[in-house]
mmCIF file with all atom_site columns, C-alpha atoms in Angstrom:
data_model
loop_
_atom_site.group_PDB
_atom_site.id
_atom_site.type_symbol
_atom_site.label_atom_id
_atom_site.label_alt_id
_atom_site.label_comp_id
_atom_site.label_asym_id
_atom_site.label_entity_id
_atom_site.label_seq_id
_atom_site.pdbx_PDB_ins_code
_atom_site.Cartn_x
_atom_site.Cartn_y
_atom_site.Cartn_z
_atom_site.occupancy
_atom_site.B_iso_or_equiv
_atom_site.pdbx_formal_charge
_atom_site.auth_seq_id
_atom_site.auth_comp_id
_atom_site.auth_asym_id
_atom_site.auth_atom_id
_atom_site.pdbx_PDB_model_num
ATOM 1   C CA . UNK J 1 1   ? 122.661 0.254   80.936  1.00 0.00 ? 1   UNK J CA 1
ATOM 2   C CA . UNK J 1 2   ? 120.843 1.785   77.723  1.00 0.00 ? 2   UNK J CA 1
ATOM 3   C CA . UNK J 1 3   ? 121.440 5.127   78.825  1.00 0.00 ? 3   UNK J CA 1
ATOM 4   C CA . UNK J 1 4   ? 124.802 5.217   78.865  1.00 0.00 ? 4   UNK J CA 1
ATOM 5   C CA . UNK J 1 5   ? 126.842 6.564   76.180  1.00 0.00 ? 5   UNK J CA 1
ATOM 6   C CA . UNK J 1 6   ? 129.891 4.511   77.271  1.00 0.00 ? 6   UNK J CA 1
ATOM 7   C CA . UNK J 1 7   ? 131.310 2.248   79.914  1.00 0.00 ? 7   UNK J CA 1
ATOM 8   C CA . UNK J 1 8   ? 134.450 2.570   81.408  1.00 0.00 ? 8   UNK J CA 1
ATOM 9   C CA . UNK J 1 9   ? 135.988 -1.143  83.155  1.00 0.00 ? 9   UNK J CA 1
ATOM 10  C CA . UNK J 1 10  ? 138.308 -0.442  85.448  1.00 0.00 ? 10  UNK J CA 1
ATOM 11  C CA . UNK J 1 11  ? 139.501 -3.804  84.651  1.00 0.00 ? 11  UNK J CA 1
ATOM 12  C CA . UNK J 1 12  ? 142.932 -3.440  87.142  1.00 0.00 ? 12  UNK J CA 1
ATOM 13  C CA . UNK J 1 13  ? 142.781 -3.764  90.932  1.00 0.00 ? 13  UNK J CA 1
ATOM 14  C CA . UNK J 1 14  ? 141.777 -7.431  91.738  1.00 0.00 ? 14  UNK J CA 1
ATOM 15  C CA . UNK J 1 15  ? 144.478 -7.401  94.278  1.00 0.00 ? 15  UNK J CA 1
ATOM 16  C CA . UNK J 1 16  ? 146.350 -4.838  96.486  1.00 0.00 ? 16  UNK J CA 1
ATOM 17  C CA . UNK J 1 17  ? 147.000 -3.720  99.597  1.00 0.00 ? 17  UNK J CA 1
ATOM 18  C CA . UNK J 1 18  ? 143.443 -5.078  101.407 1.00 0.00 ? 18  UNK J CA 1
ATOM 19  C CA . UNK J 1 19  ? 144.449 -7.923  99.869  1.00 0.00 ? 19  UNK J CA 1
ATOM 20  C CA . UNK J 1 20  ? 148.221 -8.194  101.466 1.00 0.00 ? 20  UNK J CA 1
ATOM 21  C CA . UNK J 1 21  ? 148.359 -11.687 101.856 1.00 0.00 ? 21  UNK J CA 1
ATOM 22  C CA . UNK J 1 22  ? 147.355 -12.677 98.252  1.00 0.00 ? 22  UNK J CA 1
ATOM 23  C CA . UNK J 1 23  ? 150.220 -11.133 96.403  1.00 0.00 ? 23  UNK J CA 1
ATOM 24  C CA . UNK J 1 24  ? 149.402 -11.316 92.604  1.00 0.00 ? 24  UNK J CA 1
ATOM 25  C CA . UNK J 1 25  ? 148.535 -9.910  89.406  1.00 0.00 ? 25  UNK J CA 1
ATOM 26  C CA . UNK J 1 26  ? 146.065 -6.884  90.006  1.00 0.00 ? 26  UNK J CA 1
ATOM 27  C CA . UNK J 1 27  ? 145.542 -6.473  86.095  1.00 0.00 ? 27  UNK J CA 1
ATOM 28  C CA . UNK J 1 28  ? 145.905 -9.746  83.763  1.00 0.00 ? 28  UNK J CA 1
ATOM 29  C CA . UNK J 1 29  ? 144.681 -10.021 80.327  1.00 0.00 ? 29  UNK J CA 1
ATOM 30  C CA . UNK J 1 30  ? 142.436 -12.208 81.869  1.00 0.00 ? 30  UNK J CA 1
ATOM 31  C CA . UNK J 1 31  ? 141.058 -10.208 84.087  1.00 0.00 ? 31  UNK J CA 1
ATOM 32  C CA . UNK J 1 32  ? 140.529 -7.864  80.848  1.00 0.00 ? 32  UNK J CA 1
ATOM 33  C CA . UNK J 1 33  ? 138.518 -10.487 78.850  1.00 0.00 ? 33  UNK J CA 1
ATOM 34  C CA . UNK J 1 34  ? 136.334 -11.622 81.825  1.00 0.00 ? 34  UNK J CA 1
ATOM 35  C CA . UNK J 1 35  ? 134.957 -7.751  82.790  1.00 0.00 ? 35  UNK J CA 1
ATOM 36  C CA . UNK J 1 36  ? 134.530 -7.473  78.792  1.00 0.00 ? 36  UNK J CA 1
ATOM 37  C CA . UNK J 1 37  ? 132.428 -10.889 78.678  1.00 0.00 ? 37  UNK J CA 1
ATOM 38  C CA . UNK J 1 38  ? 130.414 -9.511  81.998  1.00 0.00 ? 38  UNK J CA 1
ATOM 39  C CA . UNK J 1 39  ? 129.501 -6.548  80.613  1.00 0.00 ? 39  UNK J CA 1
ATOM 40  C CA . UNK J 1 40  ? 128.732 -8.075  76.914  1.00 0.00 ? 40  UNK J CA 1
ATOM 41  C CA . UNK J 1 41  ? 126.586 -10.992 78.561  1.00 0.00 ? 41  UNK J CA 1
ATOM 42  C CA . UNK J 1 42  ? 124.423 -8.230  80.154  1.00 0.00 ? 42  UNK J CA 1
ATOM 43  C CA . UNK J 1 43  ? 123.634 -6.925  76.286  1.00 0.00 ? 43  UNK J CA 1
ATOM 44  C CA . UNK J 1 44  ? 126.297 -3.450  76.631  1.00 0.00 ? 44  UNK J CA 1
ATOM 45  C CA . UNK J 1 45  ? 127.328 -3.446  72.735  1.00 0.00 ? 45  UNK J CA 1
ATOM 46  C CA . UNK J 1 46  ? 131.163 -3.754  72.447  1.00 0.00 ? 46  UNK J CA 1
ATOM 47  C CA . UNK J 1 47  ? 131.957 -0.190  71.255  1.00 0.00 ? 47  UNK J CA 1
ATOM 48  C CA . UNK J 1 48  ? 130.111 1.189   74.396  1.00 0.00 ? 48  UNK J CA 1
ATOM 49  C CA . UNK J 1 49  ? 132.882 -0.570  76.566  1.00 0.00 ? 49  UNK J CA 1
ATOM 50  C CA . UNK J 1 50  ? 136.146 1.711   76.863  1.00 0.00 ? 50  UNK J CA 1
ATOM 51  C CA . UNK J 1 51  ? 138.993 -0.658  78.711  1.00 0.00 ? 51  UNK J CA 1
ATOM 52  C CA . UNK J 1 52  ? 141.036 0.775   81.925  1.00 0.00 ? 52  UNK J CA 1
ATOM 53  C CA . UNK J 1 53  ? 144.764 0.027   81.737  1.00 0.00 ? 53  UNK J CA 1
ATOM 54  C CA . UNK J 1 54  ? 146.896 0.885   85.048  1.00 0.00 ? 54  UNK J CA 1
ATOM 55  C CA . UNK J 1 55  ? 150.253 3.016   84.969  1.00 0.00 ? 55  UNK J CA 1
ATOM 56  C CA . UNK J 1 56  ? 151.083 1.782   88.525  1.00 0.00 ? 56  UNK J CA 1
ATOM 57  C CA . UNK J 1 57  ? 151.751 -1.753  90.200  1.00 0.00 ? 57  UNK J CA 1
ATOM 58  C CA . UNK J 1 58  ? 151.799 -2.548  93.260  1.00 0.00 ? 58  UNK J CA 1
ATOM 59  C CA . UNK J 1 59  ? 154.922 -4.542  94.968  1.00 0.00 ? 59  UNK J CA 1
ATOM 60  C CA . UNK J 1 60  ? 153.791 -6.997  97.982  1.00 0.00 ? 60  UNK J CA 1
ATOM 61  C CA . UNK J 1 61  ? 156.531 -6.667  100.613 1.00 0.00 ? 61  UNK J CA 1
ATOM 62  C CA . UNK J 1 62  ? 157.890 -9.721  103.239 1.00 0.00 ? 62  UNK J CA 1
ATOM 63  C CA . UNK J 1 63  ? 156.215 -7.838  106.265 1.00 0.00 ? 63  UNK J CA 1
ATOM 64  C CA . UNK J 1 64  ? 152.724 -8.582  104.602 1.00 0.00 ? 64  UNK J CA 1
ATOM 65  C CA . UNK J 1 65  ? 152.552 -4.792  102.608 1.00 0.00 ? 65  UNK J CA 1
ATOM 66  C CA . UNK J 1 66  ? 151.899 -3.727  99.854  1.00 0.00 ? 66  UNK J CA 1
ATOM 67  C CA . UNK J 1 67  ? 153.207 -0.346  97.979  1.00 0.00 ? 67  UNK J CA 1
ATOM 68  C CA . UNK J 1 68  ? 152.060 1.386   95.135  1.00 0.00 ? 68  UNK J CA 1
ATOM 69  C CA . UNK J 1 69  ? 154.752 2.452   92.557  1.00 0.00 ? 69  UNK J CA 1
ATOM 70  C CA . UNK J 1 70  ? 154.040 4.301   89.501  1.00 0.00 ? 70  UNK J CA 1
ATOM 71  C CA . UNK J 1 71  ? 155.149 2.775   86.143  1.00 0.00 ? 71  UNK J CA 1
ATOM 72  C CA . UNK J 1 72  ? 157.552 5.715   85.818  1.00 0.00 ? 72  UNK J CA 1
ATOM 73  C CA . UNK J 1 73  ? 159.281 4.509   89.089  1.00 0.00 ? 73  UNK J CA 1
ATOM 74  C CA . UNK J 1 74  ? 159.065 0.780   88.506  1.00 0.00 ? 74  UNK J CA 1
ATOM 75  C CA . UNK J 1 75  ? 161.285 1.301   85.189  1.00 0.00 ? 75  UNK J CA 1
ATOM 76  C CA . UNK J 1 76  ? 163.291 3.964   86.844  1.00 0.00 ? 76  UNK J CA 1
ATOM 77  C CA . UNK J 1 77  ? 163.849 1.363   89.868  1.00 0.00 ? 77  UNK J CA 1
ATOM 78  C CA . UNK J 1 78  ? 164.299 -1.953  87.063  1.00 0.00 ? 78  UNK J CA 1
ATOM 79  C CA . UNK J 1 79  ? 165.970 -1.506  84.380  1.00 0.00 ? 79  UNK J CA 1
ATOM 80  C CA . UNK J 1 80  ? 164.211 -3.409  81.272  1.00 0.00 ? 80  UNK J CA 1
ATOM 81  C CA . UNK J 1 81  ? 160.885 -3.268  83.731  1.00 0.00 ? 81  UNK J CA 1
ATOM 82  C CA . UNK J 1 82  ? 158.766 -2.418  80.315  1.00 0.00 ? 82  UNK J CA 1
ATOM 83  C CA . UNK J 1 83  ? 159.853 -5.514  78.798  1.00 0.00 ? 83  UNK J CA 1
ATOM 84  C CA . UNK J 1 84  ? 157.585 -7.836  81.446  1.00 0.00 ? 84  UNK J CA 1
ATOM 85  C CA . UNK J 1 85  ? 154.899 -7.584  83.898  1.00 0.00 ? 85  UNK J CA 1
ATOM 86  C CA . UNK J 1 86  ? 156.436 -8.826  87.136  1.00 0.00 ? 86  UNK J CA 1
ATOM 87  C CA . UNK J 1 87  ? 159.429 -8.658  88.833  1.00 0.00 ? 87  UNK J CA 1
ATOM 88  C CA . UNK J 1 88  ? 159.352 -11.069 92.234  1.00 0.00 ? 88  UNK J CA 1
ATOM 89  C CA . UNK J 1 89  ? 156.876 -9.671  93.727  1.00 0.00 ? 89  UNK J CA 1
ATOM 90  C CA . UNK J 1 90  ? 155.822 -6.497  92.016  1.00 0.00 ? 90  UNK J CA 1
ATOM 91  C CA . UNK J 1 91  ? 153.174 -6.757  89.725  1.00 0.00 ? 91  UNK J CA 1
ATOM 92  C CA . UNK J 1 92  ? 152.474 -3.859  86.837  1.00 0.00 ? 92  UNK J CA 1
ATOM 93  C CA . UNK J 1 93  ? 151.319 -3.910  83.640  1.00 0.00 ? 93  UNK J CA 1
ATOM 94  C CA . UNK J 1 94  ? 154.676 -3.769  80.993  1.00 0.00 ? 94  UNK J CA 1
ATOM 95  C CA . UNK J 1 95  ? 154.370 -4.014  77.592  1.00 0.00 ? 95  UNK J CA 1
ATOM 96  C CA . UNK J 1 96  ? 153.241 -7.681  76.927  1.00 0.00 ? 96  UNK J CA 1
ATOM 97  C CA . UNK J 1 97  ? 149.859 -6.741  79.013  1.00 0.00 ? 97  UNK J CA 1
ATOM 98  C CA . UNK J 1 98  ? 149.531 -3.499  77.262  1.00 0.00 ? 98  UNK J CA 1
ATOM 99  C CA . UNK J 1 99  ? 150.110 -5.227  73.652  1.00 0.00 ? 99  UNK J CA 1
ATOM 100 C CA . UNK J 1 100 ? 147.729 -7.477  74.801  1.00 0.00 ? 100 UNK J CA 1
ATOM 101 C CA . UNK J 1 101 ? 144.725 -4.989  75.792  1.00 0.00 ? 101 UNK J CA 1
ATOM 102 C CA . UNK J 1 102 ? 145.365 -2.831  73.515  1.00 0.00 ? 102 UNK J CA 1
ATOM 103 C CA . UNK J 1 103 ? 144.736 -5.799  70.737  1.00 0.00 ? 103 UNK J CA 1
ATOM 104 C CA . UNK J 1 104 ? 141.477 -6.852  72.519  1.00 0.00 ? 104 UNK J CA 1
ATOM 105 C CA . UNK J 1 105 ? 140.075 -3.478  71.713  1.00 0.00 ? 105 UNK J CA 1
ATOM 106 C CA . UNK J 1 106 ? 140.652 -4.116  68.385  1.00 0.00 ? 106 UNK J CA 1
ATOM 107 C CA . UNK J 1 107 ? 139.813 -7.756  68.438  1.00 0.00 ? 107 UNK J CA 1
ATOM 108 C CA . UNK J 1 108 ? 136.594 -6.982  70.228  1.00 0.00 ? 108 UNK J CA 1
ATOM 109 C CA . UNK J 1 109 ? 135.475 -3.954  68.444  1.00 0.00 ? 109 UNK J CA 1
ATOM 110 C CA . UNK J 1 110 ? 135.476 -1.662  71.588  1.00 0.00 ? 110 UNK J CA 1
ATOM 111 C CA . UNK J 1 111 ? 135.281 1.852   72.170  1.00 0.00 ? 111 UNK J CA 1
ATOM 112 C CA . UNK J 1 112 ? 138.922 2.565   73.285  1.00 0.00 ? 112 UNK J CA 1
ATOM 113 C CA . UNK J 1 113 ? 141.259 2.224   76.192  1.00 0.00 ? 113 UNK J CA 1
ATOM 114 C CA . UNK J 1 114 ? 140.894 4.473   79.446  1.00 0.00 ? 114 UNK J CA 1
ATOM 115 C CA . UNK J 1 115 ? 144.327 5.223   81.504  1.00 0.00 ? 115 UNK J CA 1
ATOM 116 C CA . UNK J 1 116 ? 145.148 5.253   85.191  1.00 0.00 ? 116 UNK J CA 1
ATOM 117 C CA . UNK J 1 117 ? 146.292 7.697   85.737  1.00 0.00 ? 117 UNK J CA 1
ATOM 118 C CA . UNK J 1 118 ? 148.819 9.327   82.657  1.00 0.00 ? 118 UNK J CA 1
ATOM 119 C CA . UNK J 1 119 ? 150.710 11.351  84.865  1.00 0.00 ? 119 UNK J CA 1
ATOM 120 C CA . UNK J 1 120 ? 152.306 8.201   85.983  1.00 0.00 ? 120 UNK J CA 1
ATOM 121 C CA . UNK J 1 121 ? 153.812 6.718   82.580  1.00 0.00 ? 121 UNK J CA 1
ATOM 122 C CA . UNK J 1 122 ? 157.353 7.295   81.482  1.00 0.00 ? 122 UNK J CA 1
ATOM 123 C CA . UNK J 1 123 ? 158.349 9.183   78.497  1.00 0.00 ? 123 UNK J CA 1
ATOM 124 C CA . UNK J 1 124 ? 160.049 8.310   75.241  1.00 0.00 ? 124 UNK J CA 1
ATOM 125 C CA . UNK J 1 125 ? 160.222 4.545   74.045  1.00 0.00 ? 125 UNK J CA 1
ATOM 126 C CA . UNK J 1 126 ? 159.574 3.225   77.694  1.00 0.00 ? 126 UNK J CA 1
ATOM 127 C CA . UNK J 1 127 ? 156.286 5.387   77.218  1.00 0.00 ? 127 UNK J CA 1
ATOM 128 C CA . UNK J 1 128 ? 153.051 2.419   77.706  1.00 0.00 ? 128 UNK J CA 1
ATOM 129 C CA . UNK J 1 129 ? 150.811 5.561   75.716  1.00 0.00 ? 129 UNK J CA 1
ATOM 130 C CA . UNK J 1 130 ? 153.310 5.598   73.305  1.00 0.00 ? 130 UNK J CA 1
ATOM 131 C CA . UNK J 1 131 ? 153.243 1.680   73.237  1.00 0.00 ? 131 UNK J CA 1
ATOM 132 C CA . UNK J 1 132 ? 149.747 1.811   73.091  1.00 0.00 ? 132 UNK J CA 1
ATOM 133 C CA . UNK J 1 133 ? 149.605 3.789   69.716  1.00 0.00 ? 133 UNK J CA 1
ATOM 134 C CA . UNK J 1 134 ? 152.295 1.710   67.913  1.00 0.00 ? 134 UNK J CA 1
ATOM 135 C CA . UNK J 1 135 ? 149.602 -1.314  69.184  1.00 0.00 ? 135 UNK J CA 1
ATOM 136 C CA . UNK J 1 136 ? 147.049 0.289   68.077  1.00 0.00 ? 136 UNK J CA 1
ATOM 137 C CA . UNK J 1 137 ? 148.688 1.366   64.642  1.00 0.00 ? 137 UNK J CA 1
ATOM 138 C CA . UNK J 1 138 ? 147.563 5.240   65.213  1.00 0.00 ? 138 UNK J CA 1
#
């Protein structure tokens, strides 16, 4: 682990579709704090730990599926989408989760935030990047 410049946690993906019959969050905040706390307990210094945010949810269908939806198509699909991080049973990070990581890398000193994947965020004030740098104050 000393020879790395920087880690990147793909902190997002604890559920999807292998996991079709536990429909849930696949990115909580505290999913976020626990990869941070693995990697710190192991002795990675906090600014060597870069945090992965998703820009895509995943919606767990009746007939035991699950699709993927980009962010830009979950707010284009629900209007007000950015305002939460569920609706029934499609789960995305909206603004409260991205508030919320984005203020643990401050609050824990790390080395930034890492996005999957960019080309699937919204534009304007919907944006999560652009709700990321009001977070973030930058």
């Amino acid at each position: 682990l000393a020879q790395f410049d920087f880690i990147n946690l793909m902190a997002y993906d604890a559920t999807g579709p292998w996991t079709a019959d536990k429909p849930g969050p696949h990115a909580s905040v505290a999913l976020a704090k626990s990869e941070i706390a693995f990697w710190r307990a192991r002795g990675v210094q906090a600014e060597r730990l870069v945090l992965g945010v998703p820009f895509y949810g995943y919606s767990f269908n009746a007939d035991r599926t699950v699709t993927a939806l980009s962010y830009r198509d979950i707010i284009a699909r629900h209007p007000g989408a950015e305002l939460h991080d569920e609706i029934g049973t499609l789960y995305y990070n909206g603004f409260p989760s991205i508030r919320a990581k984005s203020a643990l890398v401050t609050s824990e000193g790390l080395g930034g935030l890492m996005i999957w994947s960019l080309d699937q965020d919204a534009v304007a004030e919907r944006s999560l990047l652009t709700e990321i740098i009001r977070t973030l104050g930058r």
